[in-house]
Amino acid sequence: MTQTLPPEIREALDAHTTVTLAYADEGGPQACAVLYAVAEGPGAPSGTSAAGPAALDDVSGRPGPVRAPVLVFVTSAATRHGRALLAGDTRVAFTAQRDGQEWTALTGLQGRGVCRLLRGADRAAAWRAYSARFPYVEGTERLRQAMERAELWELRPDWIRLIDNAKGFGHKSEWVRTDP
């Protein structure tokens, strides 16, 4: 495991658009799929962006590791998962992978983290990353207005594992957040 995000994990985050978010509420465990963008967050270098390639290394300025990825997603607080995330314990697990993969080339992400509803300047910054990743959300006036009213959330992973069977059966790269 490493403190800096290995480039292959950042590339996998950038390659996918949907995470399956798992949480628990009074009704038990549940999962939902949400579209996400990788956004800048405290501890992430200024070169990170939702639309660009892997982030810039803090020291060299070349593409390299990121310390603290942040995923942003849109969902209503009125949904079951929105209510669960607002209710207190915001710990979640997540996965991201392509459908229809052969087992010898299977790749995917597993992770755990904390979610929170974004407001004010945090929401505005996250919205820029989200709309850069999904430019169609501002393509029509009706959708743009609906998205402006929607709640925007942050998923701050504290552990991510990349499985990449193309590098050998069960090959794993892991990252653990060390900053608060």
Coordinates of N, CA, C and O in Angstrom, one line a residue, residues 8-9 12 22-23 33 35 74 82 84 96 99 124 153 157 170:
E8 N -1.7 4.3 -12.0 CA -2.7 3.3 -12.6 C -4.0 3.4 -11.9 O -5.1 3.2 -12.5
I9 N -4.1 3.7 -10.6 CA -5.4 3.9 -10.0 C -6.0 5.2 -10.5 O -7.2 5.2 -10.8
A12 N -7.5 4.6 -13.8 CA -8.7 3.8 -13.7 C -9.9 4.7 -13.3 O -11.0 4.5 -13.8
A22 N -22.2 1.6 -2.1 CA -22.9 0.7 -1.2 C -22.9 1.5 0.2 O -22.0 2.1 0.6
Y23 N -24.1 1.4 0.9 CA -24.3 2.0 2.1 C -25.2 1.2 2.9 O -25.8 0.2 2.5
A33 N -26.1 3.1 -8.3 CA -25.1 3.6 -9.3 C -25.2 5.1 -9.4 O -26.3 5.6 -9.6
L35 N -23.2 8.6 -11.4 CA -22.1 9.1 -12.3 C -21.2 10.0 -11.4 O -21.7 10.7 -10.6
V74 N -23.9 13.5 -8.3 CA -25.2 14.2 -8.1 C -26.3 13.2 -7.7 O -26.3 12.1 -8.3
G82 N -29.6 9.0 -0.6 CA -29.5 10.4 -0.1 C -29.9 10.6 1.3 O -29.1 11.2 2.1
A84 N -29.9 8.2 3.6 CA -28.9 7.5 4.4 C -27.6 8.3 4.6 O -27.0 8.3 5.7
A96 N -16.1 0.3 -9.3 CA -16.2 0.7 -10.6 C -15.5 -0.2 -11.5 O -14.4 -0.7 -11.3
D99 N -18.4 -3.4 -17.9 CA -19.2 -4.6 -18.1 C -18.6 -5.4 -19.2 O -17.9 -4.9 -20.1
A124 N -19.6 24.8 -5.7 CA -19.3 25.5 -7.0 C -18.0 24.8 -7.6 O -18.0 24.6 -8.9
W153 N -22.6 15.9 -4.1 CA -22.0 15.2 -3.0 C -20.5 15.0 -3.3 O -20.1 14.9 -4.5
P157 N -12.5 9.1 -0.8 CA -12.0 7.7 -0.5 C -10.9 7.7 0.5 O -10.1 8.7 0.5
G170 N -5.4 -11.7 -10.2 CA -5.5 -11.1 -8.8 C -4.5 -10.0 -8.6 O -4.4 -9.6 -7.4

